[in-house]
Amino acid sequence: MYTIDHLSHTADIRLLLRADSREELFRAGFEAMNEIIKPGACRMPCPCIVTQTIEIASVDDTTLLIDFLSDVLTLAHEHKAVFCELNFLEMNANKLKASIGGRPANGFEEDIKAVTYHEANVRQNTDGKWETFLIFDI
Amino acid sequence: MSVNKDQLTKLQEYLWELPKETRPGMRVPARVYALEELLDAILNDRSLEQLANVATLPGIVKASMVMPDVHEGYGFPIGGVAATRYPDGVISPGGIGYDINCGVRLLVSSLTYGQVKKRMEELSKEMYRQVPSGMGKGGFVKLSARNMDKVLSDGAAWAVEEGYGTPRDLEYTESHGCLPGADPNKVSDQAKKRGRDQLGTIGSGNHFVEVGRVGKIFDEEAADAYGLRPDQITILIHTGSRGLGHQVATDYLRIMMGAMPKYGIELPDRELACVPLSSPEGQDYFKAMCAAANFAWCNRQVITWECRKAWENVFGKSGGELGLLYDVAHNIAKIEEHLVDGEKMKVIVHRKGATRAFGPHYGELPEAYRPIGQPVLIPGSMGTASYVLAGTDESMASSFGSTCHGAGRRLSRRGAKKQVDAPKLLRELKDQGIYVQAGSHRGVAEEAPVAYKDVDLVVETVHQAGIAKRVAKLRPLGVVKG
């Protein structure tokens, strides 16, 4: 389970992600990004003809999340595809391996220039929920 | 930490200071150029908190500064200027932004509004056909690996050699359209792949091509030197290094994040990630940033060729030439000499949403411009106005030769979409004689004039503060955007 809330930002897109687990939090970021670059595309069945594997090591959860989403964004631009499927093959606080699957996008609706580290802080709150802010530069 | 008005000291009518004692870690004060009524709006978002964070950068000198078009960004505020000591002060990709060398170029025609008025709609449509805009729209140039490296090394000169411009165009471009420090080997394959088909494209967001007319002239001598006259038709191009630049910034932020502990750097915001310029990581980033800047200048040169083609398709040979008035970056870092505490010092000037505004007698400028100062191009928003300003001695003395870069956002994109009925706005603009060719209604709503500050007030501030002087005001007639 996860939630994605849109918050105010003068120029860019600022979100608050909340989830039951680290993995779900990453999934929330993945879904939120897809919904920005190609709204609705991942609500349709995905004949995933483009598949990629992402492997990252980072210093902590926060950096791992931003680096993961940045890699997905780079691959989306490189393959001109939207990646809707996500399977985590390995994950801990500073390392992940995931496979993603997608299809050609025929153009994006929004140009996300980057997934920023600004305000990002992956943490477990007092209720045990995982949360972070996430700001996309558009 | 939030900043309120009581914490600011009024240094001059248009200049405010947040003392360095305001928060722990600030190494220099933070300065804000703003009329009081603009300052009230600036205090509504987190711009000044971000500016205070910038003041903590290792090696920063004099002050972190923001221009009156400032708004909150991520890490650095948009509209920010920071200079660090060369060579051991830091370089921060966040102080340049993801769109490396986003900038503006102004073309001038020999035709007047009266001569083109009846064909404005046709011209706007032809511009839209010739200049690819919007997300995922590739251009007609598909760069081989060899040519990509040449673009990254040579910048706009590559386009001129390929027939997409003239040597005169290079003379009238900041740094002649090429930073010599570029090294294509420091740009990742992924960045190169993203840029392969993006030359000659404007992209989306706030990027555009705008046909305008010269409205009011404020300074006859400067306007004359720049070749501007009343009612003249102009074309303004606003874009940058596209996906290639975004990827360079992303790649090096990650590298710097890992390297910072090695240099003992701790910052209040990860997005300010930085390393000493003299470090291997700093040198690599600087070389890659220069390469991306060169890509951006080449991009605006190819777009110039597309605009000239559209112009000729509509007006034929009788339309005359579209000459380049100037091209200037507003997201870049450069090594320059400035006065700091009365002493000449070599510094790394970061301009993120701030325009270089060098004063008179700067040797790089075309001869005709040297007595006046460097042209500064300030795009407004659809339906308002853009400005041509000139750099001044005061900007050299006070703001590291920098000034504002636009109107500055006031409303969030979501806020603008809630307020603006795009089809209605398009009709209203058309009634005013402004033809907008856009890829989507959403893009029109997000970039509506109501989303921006009053560009007249922004320009009034920098003019009164002396960090640029007004030369001419341009009125929009046709806008092409993604």
Coordinates of C-alpha atoms in Angstrom, one line a residue:
Chain A
M1 CA 0.0 0.0 0.0
Y2 CA 1.2 3.5 -0.8
T3 CA -0.1 7.0 -1.2
I4 CA 1.1 9.9 -3.5
D5 CA 0.1 13.4 -2.5
H6 CA 0.8 16.5 -4.6
L7 CA 2.1 19.5 -2.7
S8 CA 2.7 23.1 -3.7
H9 CA 5.8 24.2 -5.5
T10 CA 6.3 27.4 -7.6
A11 CA 7.9 25.8 -10.6
D12 CA 8.3 22.1 -10.2
I13 CA 6.4 19.0 -9.0
R14 CA 6.6 18.3 -5.3
L15 CA 5.2 15.0 -3.9
L16 CA 4.8 13.4 -0.5
L17 CA 5.1 9.6 -0.8
R18 CA 4.0 7.3 2.0
A19 CA 4.1 3.5 2.0
D20 CA 4.0 0.4 4.2
S21 CA 7.5 -0.7 3.2
R22 CA 10.7 0.5 1.6
E23 CA 9.9 -1.5 -1.6
E24 CA 6.4 0.0 -1.8
L25 CA 7.8 3.5 -1.3
F26 CA 10.1 3.0 -4.3
R27 CA 7.1 1.6 -6.2
A28 CA 5.2 4.8 -5.4
G29 CA 8.0 6.9 -6.8
F30 CA 8.0 4.8 -9.9
E31 CA 4.3 5.1 -10.5
A32 CA 4.2 8.8 -9.7
M33 CA 6.9 9.5 -12.3
N34 CA 5.1 7.4 -15.0
E35 CA 1.9 9.3 -14.3
I36 CA 3.7 12.6 -14.9
I37 CA 5.5 11.7 -18.1
K38 CA 2.7 9.7 -19.7
P39 CA -0.6 10.0 -17.7
G40 CA -2.7 6.9 -17.8
A41 CA -0.2 4.9 -19.9
C42 CA 0.4 2.4 -17.1
R43 CA -3.3 1.9 -16.3
M44 CA -3.6 0.0 -19.5
P45 CA -2.3 -3.6 -20.0
C46 CA 1.3 -3.4 -20.8
P47 CA 2.7 -5.6 -23.6
C48 CA 6.2 -5.0 -22.2
I49 CA 8.4 -5.3 -25.3
V50 CA 11.3 -3.3 -23.8
T51 CA 12.9 -4.8 -20.7
Q52 CA 15.9 -3.5 -18.8
T53 CA 17.7 -4.4 -15.6
I54 CA 18.8 -1.7 -13.1
E55 CA 21.5 -2.3 -10.5
I56 CA 22.5 0.5 -8.1
A57 CA 24.6 0.9 -5.0
S58 CA 24.2 4.1 -3.1
V59 CA 25.1 5.5 0.3
D60 CA 21.7 5.4 1.8
D61 CA 17.9 4.8 1.2
T62 CA 17.4 8.4 0.0
T63 CA 20.1 8.4 -2.5
L64 CA 19.1 4.9 -3.6
L65 CA 15.6 6.1 -4.4
I66 CA 16.6 9.1 -6.3
D67 CA 19.3 7.3 -8.3
F68 CA 16.9 4.5 -9.1
L69 CA 14.2 6.9 -10.4
S70 CA 16.9 8.8 -12.3
D71 CA 18.0 5.6 -14.0
V72 CA 14.4 4.7 -15.0
L73 CA 14.0 8.2 -16.4
T74 CA 17.2 8.0 -18.4
L75 CA 16.1 4.6 -19.8
A76 CA 12.7 6.1 -20.6
H77 CA 14.3 8.9 -22.6
E78 CA 16.9 6.6 -24.2
H79 CA 14.3 4.0 -25.4
K80 CA 11.5 6.6 -25.9
A81 CA 9.4 4.2 -23.7
V82 CA 7.3 4.2 -20.6
F83 CA 8.2 1.5 -18.1
C84 CA 5.2 0.2 -16.3
E85 CA 6.3 -3.1 -14.9
L86 CA 8.7 -3.2 -11.9
N87 CA 10.1 -6.3 -10.2
F88 CA 12.6 -5.9 -7.4
L89 CA 15.1 -8.8 -7.6
E90 CA 17.2 -7.6 -4.6
M91 CA 16.9 -4.7 -2.2
N92 CA 18.3 -3.3 1.0
A93 CA 19.1 0.2 2.4
N94 CA 21.9 0.9 -0.1
K95 CA 21.6 -1.5 -2.9
L96 CA 19.0 -2.7 -5.4
K97 CA 18.5 -4.8 -8.4
A98 CA 15.3 -4.5 -10.4
S99 CA 13.9 -5.4 -13.8
I100 CA 11.6 -3.0 -15.5
G101 CA 9.4 -3.6 -18.5
G102 CA 7.7 -1.1 -20.8
R103 CA 6.6 -0.2 -24.3
P104 CA 7.3 2.6 -26.8
A105 CA 5.6 5.8 -25.7
N106 CA 5.1 7.8 -28.8
G107 CA 6.1 11.0 -27.1
F108 CA 5.8 12.1 -23.4
E109 CA 3.3 14.6 -22.0
E110 CA 5.7 16.2 -19.6
D111 CA 9.5 16.7 -19.8
I112 CA 10.9 15.7 -16.4
K113 CA 14.4 17.1 -16.6
A114 CA 15.5 15.3 -13.4
V115 CA 14.6 13.6 -10.2
T116 CA 16.1 15.9 -7.6
Y117 CA 17.7 15.1 -4.2
H118 CA 16.1 18.4 -2.8
E119 CA 14.1 17.7 0.3
A120 CA 14.2 13.9 -0.3
N121 CA 14.6 12.0 3.0
V122 CA 13.5 8.4 3.1
R123 CA 12.6 7.6 6.7
Q124 CA 10.2 5.5 8.8
N125 CA 7.8 7.8 10.7
T126 CA 6.5 7.0 14.2
D127 CA 3.7 4.9 12.8
G128 CA 6.2 2.7 11.0
K129 CA 5.2 4.1 7.6
W130 CA 7.9 4.9 5.1
E131 CA 7.8 8.4 3.7
T132 CA 9.7 11.0 1.7
F133 CA 9.2 14.2 -0.2
L134 CA 10.1 14.0 -3.9
I135 CA 10.7 16.9 -6.3
F136 CA 10.8 16.5 -10.0
D137 CA 12.5 19.3 -12.1
I138 CA 10.2 20.0 -15.0
Chain B
M1 CA 14.4 27.7 8.6
S2 CA 11.9 30.2 7.1
V3 CA 12.9 33.7 6.3
N4 CA 10.7 36.7 7.2
K5 CA 10.9 40.4 6.3
D6 CA 12.1 41.4 9.8
Q7 CA 15.3 39.4 9.2
L8 CA 16.2 41.4 6.1
T9 CA 18.2 44.7 6.2
K10 CA 17.4 47.2 3.6
L11 CA 20.8 48.2 2.1
Q12 CA 19.4 50.3 -0.8
E13 CA 16.0 51.0 -2.2
Y14 CA 16.2 47.8 -4.3
L15 CA 18.7 45.7 -2.3
W16 CA 18.1 43.7 0.8
E17 CA 20.5 41.6 2.9
L18 CA 20.1 38.6 5.1
P19 CA 23.1 38.8 7.5
K20 CA 25.3 35.8 7.7
E21 CA 24.5 35.4 11.4
T22 CA 20.9 34.5 10.4
R23 CA 21.6 30.8 10.4
P24 CA 24.5 28.5 11.3
G25 CA 26.8 27.7 8.5
M26 CA 26.3 30.8 6.3
R27 CA 29.8 31.9 5.2
V28 CA 28.6 35.2 3.6
P29 CA 25.4 37.3 3.7
A30 CA 22.6 36.6 1.2
R31 CA 21.4 39.5 -0.9
V32 CA 18.1 40.1 -2.7
Y33 CA 17.5 42.6 -5.5
A34 CA 13.8 43.5 -5.3
L35 CA 11.3 46.3 -5.2
E36 CA 9.4 46.0 -1.9
E37 CA 6.3 44.8 -3.6
L38 CA 8.2 42.0 -5.3
L39 CA 9.9 41.1 -2.0
D40 CA 6.6 40.4 -0.5
A41 CA 5.8 37.9 -3.2
I42 CA 9.3 36.4 -2.9
L43 CA 8.8 35.8 0.8
N44 CA 5.8 33.6 -0.1
D45 CA 7.9 30.6 -1.1
R46 CA 11.1 29.1 0.0
S47 CA 13.5 31.1 -2.2
L48 CA 15.3 32.9 0.6
E49 CA 15.7 29.7 2.7
Q50 CA 17.4 28.2 -0.4
L51 CA 19.5 31.4 -0.8
A52 CA 20.7 31.1 2.8
N53 CA 21.7 27.5 2.0
V54 CA 23.7 28.7 -1.0
A55 CA 25.6 31.0 1.4
T56 CA 27.0 27.9 3.1
L57 CA 28.9 26.7 0.1
P58 CA 32.7 26.3 0.7
G59 CA 34.7 29.0 -0.9
I60 CA 31.8 31.4 -1.6
V61 CA 32.8 35.1 -1.7
K62 CA 31.0 38.4 -1.1
A63 CA 27.4 37.2 -0.9
S64 CA 24.9 34.7 -2.4
M65 CA 22.5 36.7 -4.4
V66 CA 19.1 36.5 -6.1
M67 CA 17.6 38.7 -8.8
P68 CA 14.0 40.1 -8.6
D69 CA 12.6 37.3 -10.8
V70 CA 13.6 34.7 -8.1
H71 CA 11.4 31.8 -7.2
E72 CA 12.0 28.6 -5.3
G73 CA 13.8 25.8 -7.1
Y74 CA 15.6 22.7 -5.7
G75 CA 18.9 23.4 -4.0
F76 CA 19.7 26.8 -5.5
P77 CA 16.7 29.2 -6.0
I78 CA 16.0 30.1 -9.6
G79 CA 17.4 33.6 -10.2
G80 CA 20.5 32.9 -8.1
V81 CA 24.1 34.0 -8.4
A82 CA 27.0 32.6 -6.4
A83 CA 30.7 33.1 -6.9
T84 CA 33.3 30.8 -5.3
R85 CA 37.1 31.3 -5.0
Y86 CA 39.1 29.9 -7.9
P87 CA 40.4 27.2 -8.0
D88 CA 39.7 25.6 -4.7
G89 CA 36.2 26.9 -4.1
V90 CA 33.4 24.5 -5.0
I91 CA 31.6 24.0 -8.3
S92 CA 28.0 22.8 -7.8
P93 CA 25.9 21.4 -10.7
G94 CA 22.8 22.6 -8.7
G95 CA 24.1 26.2 -9.2
I96 CA 23.8 25.8 -12.9
G97 CA 20.7 23.6 -13.1
Y98 CA 19.8 20.6 -15.2
D99 CA 19.3 22.6 -18.3
I100 CA 22.9 23.6 -18.8
N101 CA 23.2 26.8 -20.9
C102 CA 19.5 27.4 -21.1
G103 CA 19.6 30.8 -22.7
V104 CA 18.1 33.3 -25.1
R105 CA 18.9 34.5 -28.6
L106 CA 17.4 37.5 -30.4
L107 CA 17.2 37.8 -34.1
V108 CA 16.3 41.1 -35.8
S109 CA 14.7 41.6 -39.2
S110 CA 14.6 44.6 -41.6
L111 CA 10.8 44.5 -41.7
T112 CA 8.4 46.4 -39.6
Y113 CA 5.1 45.4 -38.1
G114 CA 3.2 47.2 -40.8
Q115 CA 4.8 45.1 -43.4
V116 CA 4.1 41.7 -41.8
K117 CA 0.8 42.4 -39.9
K118 CA -1.4 40.6 -42.4
R119 CA 0.8 37.6 -42.5
M120 CA 1.5 37.1 -38.8
E121 CA -0.8 34.0 -38.5
E122 CA 0.9 32.4 -41.5
L123 CA 4.4 33.2 -40.1
S124 CA 3.5 31.7 -36.7
K125 CA 2.3 28.5 -38.4
E126 CA 5.4 28.3 -40.5
M127 CA 7.6 28.8 -37.5
Y128 CA 5.7 26.0 -35.8
R129 CA 6.3 23.7 -38.8
Q130 CA 10.0 24.4 -39.1
V131 CA 11.0 24.4 -35.4
P132 CA 10.3 21.1 -33.7
S133 CA 8.8 21.6 -30.3
G134 CA 7.3 19.4 -27.5
M135 CA 8.4 16.3 -25.8
G136 CA 10.0 13.5 -27.8
K137 CA 10.1 15.5 -31.0
G138 CA 13.5 14.9 -32.7
G139 CA 15.1 17.3 -35.1
F140 CA 16.2 16.8 -38.7
V141 CA 19.9 16.5 -37.6
K142 CA 20.9 13.0 -36.5
L143 CA 24.4 13.3 -35.1
S144 CA 27.0 10.5 -35.7
A145 CA 29.3 9.7 -32.8
R146 CA 32.0 11.7 -34.5
N147 CA 29.8 14.8 -35.1
M148 CA 28.4 14.6 -31.6
D149 CA 32.0 15.0 -30.3
K150 CA 32.6 17.9 -32.7
V151 CA 29.5 19.7 -31.5
L152 CA 30.5 19.2 -27.9
S153 CA 34.0 20.5 -28.6
D154 CA 33.2 23.3 -31.1
G155 CA 29.6 24.4 -30.1
A156 CA 27.9 26.8 -32.5
A157 CA 30.9 26.7 -34.9
W158 CA 30.0 23.2 -35.9
A159 CA 26.6 24.4 -37.1
V160 CA 28.2 27.3 -39.0
E161 CA 30.7 24.9 -40.7
E162 CA 27.7 22.7 -41.7
G163 CA 26.0 25.7 -43.3
Y164 CA 23.5 26.5 -40.5
G165 CA 24.7 30.0 -39.9
T166 CA 27.4 32.6 -40.6
P167 CA 30.7 33.5 -39.0
R168 CA 28.9 36.8 -38.0
D169 CA 26.5 34.7 -35.8
L170 CA 29.4 33.4 -33.8
E171 CA 30.8 36.9 -33.2
Y172 CA 27.4 37.9 -31.8
T173 CA 27.1 35.0 -29.3
E174 CA 28.4 34.9 -25.7
S175 CA 31.8 33.3 -25.7
H176 CA 31.4 33.0 -29.5
G177 CA 29.2 30.0 -28.9
C178 CA 32.0 27.8 -27.6
L179 CA 33.6 27.2 -24.2
P180 CA 37.2 26.0 -24.8
G181 CA 37.3 23.9 -21.7
A182 CA 34.9 21.3 -23.1
D183 CA 35.9 17.6 -23.2
P184 CA 33.4 15.3 -25.0
N185 CA 35.1 12.3 -23.2
K186 CA 33.6 13.6 -19.9
V187 CA 30.1 13.3 -21.3
S188 CA 28.4 9.9 -20.7
D189 CA 27.2 7.7 -23.6
Q190 CA 23.7 8.0 -22.2
A191 CA 23.9 11.8 -22.4
K192 CA 25.1 11.6 -26.0
K193 CA 22.4 9.2 -26.9
R194 CA 19.8 11.6 -25.5
G195 CA 21.2 14.4 -27.5
R196 CA 21.7 12.6 -30.8
D197 CA 18.5 13.8 -32.4
Q198 CA 17.8 17.0 -30.3
L199 CA 19.7 19.7 -32.2
G200 CA 17.3 22.2 -33.6
T201 CA 14.5 21.4 -31.1
I202 CA 13.1 23.7 -28.4
G203 CA 11.5 21.0 -26.2
S204 CA 8.6 21.9 -23.9
G205 CA 8.0 23.7 -20.6
N206 CA 8.8 27.4 -20.7
H207 CA 10.9 27.1 -23.9
F208 CA 9.6 28.9 -27.0
V209 CA 10.3 30.8 -30.2
E210 CA 8.5 34.2 -30.2
V211 CA 8.0 36.7 -33.0
G212 CA 7.8 40.2 -31.6
R213 CA 7.9 43.8 -32.5
V214 CA 10.0 46.6 -30.9
G215 CA 7.7 48.7 -28.8
K216 CA 9.2 51.4 -26.6
I217 CA 12.8 52.4 -26.9
F218 CA 14.3 53.6 -23.6
D219 CA 17.8 54.3 -24.7
E220 CA 18.3 55.6 -28.3
E221 CA 22.0 55.3 -28.3
A222 CA 22.1 51.7 -27.1
A223 CA 19.2 50.7 -29.4
D224 CA 21.0 52.2 -32.3
A225 CA 24.2 50.3 -31.5
Y226 CA 22.2 47.1 -31.2
G227 CA 20.4 47.8 -34.5
L228 CA 17.0 48.1 -32.9
R229 CA 14.3 50.6 -34.2
P230 CA 10.6 51.1 -33.5
D231 CA 8.2 48.6 -34.9
Q232 CA 11.0 46.3 -36.1
I233 CA 10.1 42.6 -36.2
T234 CA 12.3 40.4 -33.9
I235 CA 12.5 36.7 -33.1
L236 CA 13.4 35.5 -29.6
I237 CA 14.6 31.9 -29.1
H238 CA 14.6 30.4 -25.6
T239 CA 15.9 26.9 -25.0
G240 CA 19.0 25.0 -23.8
S241 CA 21.0 21.8 -24.0
R242 CA 17.9 19.5 -23.9
G243 CA 18.2 15.9 -22.6
L244 CA 22.0 15.9 -23.1
G245 CA 22.4 18.7 -20.5
H246 CA 19.9 17.1 -18.1
Q247 CA 21.8 13.8 -18.2
V248 CA 25.2 15.5 -17.6
A249 CA 23.9 17.2 -14.5
T250 CA 22.2 14.0 -13.3
D251 CA 25.4 12.0 -13.8
Y252 CA 27.7 14.4 -12.0
L253 CA 25.4 15.1 -9.1
R254 CA 25.6 11.4 -8.4
I255 CA 29.4 11.5 -8.6
M256 CA 29.6 14.5 -6.4
M257 CA 27.3 13.0 -3.8
G258 CA 29.7 10.2 -3.4
A259 CA 32.8 12.4 -3.5
M260 CA 31.8 15.1 -1.0
P261 CA 32.8 13.1 2.2
K262 CA 36.3 12.8 0.8
Y263 CA 36.5 16.6 0.8
G264 CA 34.8 17.0 4.2
I265 CA 31.9 18.9 2.7
E266 CA 28.6 18.8 4.5
L267 CA 25.6 20.8 3.3
P268 CA 22.1 21.6 4.4
D269 CA 20.7 20.3 1.1
R270 CA 21.9 17.3 -0.9
E271 CA 20.9 19.1 -4.2
L272 CA 23.7 21.6 -3.5
A273 CA 26.2 18.7 -3.9
C274 CA 29.6 20.2 -4.8
V275 CA 33.3 19.5 -4.9
P276 CA 36.3 21.8 -5.2
L277 CA 36.8 22.9 -8.8
S278 CA 40.4 21.9 -8.6
S279 CA 39.5 18.3 -7.6
P280 CA 39.4 15.5 -10.3
E281 CA 35.6 15.3 -10.0
G282 CA 35.3 19.1 -10.2
Q283 CA 37.5 19.2 -13.3
D284 CA 35.5 16.4 -14.9
Y285 CA 32.2 18.1 -14.3
F286 CA 33.5 21.5 -15.5
K287 CA 34.7 19.9 -18.8
A288 CA 31.4 18.1 -19.2
M289 CA 29.4 21.2 -18.4
C290 CA 31.3 23.2 -21.0
A291 CA 30.6 20.5 -23.5
A292 CA 26.8 20.6 -22.7
A293 CA 26.9 24.4 -22.9
N294 CA 28.5 24.1 -26.4
F295 CA 25.7 21.7 -27.4
A296 CA 23.1 24.3 -26.3
W297 CA 24.7 27.1 -28.4
C298 CA 24.8 24.7 -31.3
N299 CA 21.1 24.0 -30.7
R300 CA 20.1 27.6 -30.8
Q301 CA 22.2 28.1 -33.9
V302 CA 20.4 25.3 -35.7
I303 CA 17.0 26.7 -34.5
T304 CA 18.2 30.1 -36.0
W305 CA 18.6 28.4 -39.3
E306 CA 15.1 26.9 -39.0
C307 CA 13.7 30.3 -38.2
R308 CA 15.4 31.9 -41.2
K309 CA 14.0 29.1 -43.4
A310 CA 10.5 29.8 -42.1
W311 CA 11.0 33.5 -42.6
E312 CA 12.1 33.0 -46.2
N313 CA 9.3 30.5 -46.9
V314 CA 6.8 33.2 -45.9
F315 CA 8.4 36.4 -47.2
G316 CA 10.8 35.2 -49.9
K317 CA 13.9 37.2 -50.6
S318 CA 12.1 40.4 -50.1
G319 CA 11.9 39.6 -46.3
G320 CA 15.6 40.3 -46.1
E321 CA 18.0 38.8 -43.6
L322 CA 17.4 37.8 -39.9
G323 CA 20.5 39.1 -38.2
L324 CA 21.6 37.9 -34.8
L325 CA 21.5 40.7 -32.2
Y326 CA 23.0 38.5 -29.4
D327 CA 22.8 35.1 -27.7
V328 CA 23.3 34.8 -23.9
A329 CA 23.1 32.0 -21.4
H330 CA 21.3 32.1 -18.1
N331 CA 22.2 28.7 -16.6
I332 CA 25.9 28.3 -16.5
A333 CA 29.1 28.5 -14.5
K334 CA 32.1 30.5 -15.8
I335 CA 35.5 31.4 -14.6
E336 CA 35.7 35.2 -14.5
E337 CA 37.6 38.0 -12.8
H338 CA 35.6 40.3 -10.5
L339 CA 36.3 42.8 -7.7
V340 CA 35.8 41.3 -4.3
D341 CA 36.5 43.6 -1.3
G342 CA 38.2 46.0 -3.6
E343 CA 40.6 43.3 -5.0
K344 CA 40.5 41.7 -8.4
M345 CA 39.8 38.0 -7.9
K346 CA 39.4 35.0 -10.2
V347 CA 36.1 33.3 -9.3
I348 CA 33.8 30.6 -10.4
V349 CA 30.5 32.4 -11.1
H350 CA 27.4 30.2 -10.9
R351 CA 24.4 31.7 -12.7
K352 CA 21.2 29.7 -12.3
G353 CA 18.4 31.7 -13.8
A354 CA 20.5 34.8 -14.0
T355 CA 22.0 36.5 -17.1
R356 CA 25.5 37.6 -17.6
A357 CA 25.4 41.5 -17.9
F358 CA 28.9 42.7 -18.6
G359 CA 29.4 46.4 -18.8
P360 CA 31.0 48.5 -21.5
H361 CA 34.5 47.9 -23.0
Y362 CA 34.5 44.1 -22.6
G363 CA 36.7 42.8 -25.3
E364 CA 34.7 39.8 -26.3
L365 CA 31.7 41.9 -27.4
P366 CA 31.2 42.9 -31.0
E367 CA 32.9 46.3 -31.6
A368 CA 29.6 48.2 -32.1
Y369 CA 28.4 47.0 -28.7
R370 CA 31.6 47.8 -26.7
P371 CA 30.8 51.4 -25.8
I372 CA 27.3 50.3 -24.6
G373 CA 27.8 47.0 -22.8
Q374 CA 26.6 43.5 -23.4
P375 CA 23.0 43.0 -24.6
V376 CA 20.9 41.2 -22.0
L377 CA 17.8 39.4 -23.2
I378 CA 14.9 39.1 -20.9
P379 CA 12.0 37.0 -22.1
G380 CA 8.6 37.8 -20.5
S381 CA 5.6 35.5 -20.8
M382 CA 3.1 35.0 -23.6
G383 CA 1.0 38.1 -23.9
T384 CA 3.2 40.5 -21.9
A385 CA 6.5 41.8 -23.0
S386 CA 10.2 40.9 -23.3
Y387 CA 13.1 43.3 -22.9
V388 CA 16.5 44.1 -24.3
L389 CA 18.8 45.5 -21.6
A390 CA 22.5 46.4 -21.5
G391 CA 25.1 45.3 -18.9
T392 CA 26.6 48.0 -16.8
D393 CA 29.7 48.9 -14.7
E394 CA 27.4 48.6 -11.7
S395 CA 26.6 45.0 -12.4
M396 CA 30.3 44.3 -12.7
A397 CA 30.9 46.0 -9.3
S398 CA 27.9 44.6 -7.4
S399 CA 26.5 41.4 -8.8
F400 CA 29.4 39.6 -10.5
G401 CA 28.3 41.0 -13.9
S402 CA 24.8 39.4 -13.5
T403 CA 21.2 40.4 -13.7
C404 CA 17.7 38.9 -14.0
H405 CA 16.7 36.4 -16.6
G406 CA 12.9 36.7 -17.0
A407 CA 9.6 37.5 -15.3
G408 CA 9.9 34.7 -12.8
R409 CA 7.2 32.2 -11.9
R410 CA 4.6 33.3 -9.4
L411 CA 2.0 30.4 -9.6
S412 CA 2.7 26.7 -9.6
R413 CA 1.9 24.8 -12.7
R414 CA -1.1 23.2 -11.0
G415 CA -2.2 26.6 -9.8
A416 CA -2.0 28.0 -13.2
K417 CA -4.0 25.1 -14.7
K418 CA -6.7 25.6 -12.2
Q419 CA -7.0 29.3 -13.0
V420 CA -6.6 29.4 -16.7
D421 CA -9.0 28.3 -19.4
A422 CA -6.5 27.7 -22.2
P423 CA -8.9 27.9 -25.3
K424 CA -10.3 31.2 -23.9
L425 CA -6.8 32.5 -23.3
L426 CA -5.8 31.6 -26.9
R427 CA -8.8 33.5 -28.2
E428 CA -8.0 36.5 -26.1
L429 CA -4.4 36.6 -27.2
K430 CA -5.5 36.2 -30.8
D431 CA -7.8 39.2 -30.3
Q432 CA -4.8 41.2 -29.2
G433 CA -2.9 40.1 -32.3
I434 CA -0.8 37.4 -30.7
Y435 CA -0.9 34.0 -32.4
V436 CA 0.1 31.1 -30.3
Q437 CA 1.0 27.7 -31.8
A438 CA 1.3 25.2 -29.0
G439 CA 1.4 21.4 -28.7
S440 CA -1.1 21.3 -25.9
H441 CA -3.7 23.4 -24.0
R442 CA -2.0 22.2 -20.8
G443 CA 1.2 23.8 -21.8
V444 CA -0.6 27.0 -22.7
A445 CA -2.3 27.1 -19.3
E446 CA 0.9 26.4 -17.4
E447 CA 2.7 29.2 -19.2
A448 CA -0.1 31.7 -19.1
P449 CA 0.9 35.3 -18.2
V450 CA -1.0 35.0 -14.9
A451 CA 1.6 32.4 -13.9
Y452 CA 4.4 34.9 -14.0
K453 CA 5.4 38.0 -12.1
D454 CA 5.1 41.4 -13.7
V455 CA 8.1 41.6 -15.9
D456 CA 7.9 45.4 -15.9
L457 CA 8.6 45.4 -12.2
V458 CA 11.4 42.9 -12.5
V459 CA 13.1 45.1 -15.1
E460 CA 12.3 48.3 -13.2
T461 CA 14.2 46.7 -10.2
V462 CA 17.4 45.9 -12.1
H463 CA 17.3 49.2 -14.0
Q464 CA 16.9 51.2 -10.8
A465 CA 19.5 49.1 -9.0
G466 CA 21.8 49.8 -11.9
I467 CA 22.7 46.1 -12.6
A468 CA 21.4 46.5 -16.2
K469 CA 19.8 49.4 -18.1
R470 CA 16.7 49.3 -20.2
V471 CA 17.2 49.6 -23.9
A472 CA 14.0 48.4 -25.5
K473 CA 10.7 46.6 -24.9
L474 CA 9.5 43.9 -27.3
R475 CA 5.8 43.1 -27.8
P476 CA 4.8 39.5 -28.7
L477 CA 3.0 38.8 -32.0
G478 CA 3.5 35.0 -32.4
V479 CA 4.5 32.3 -30.0
V480 CA 5.7 28.7 -30.8
K481 CA 5.9 26.3 -27.9
G482 CA 5.7 22.7 -27.1

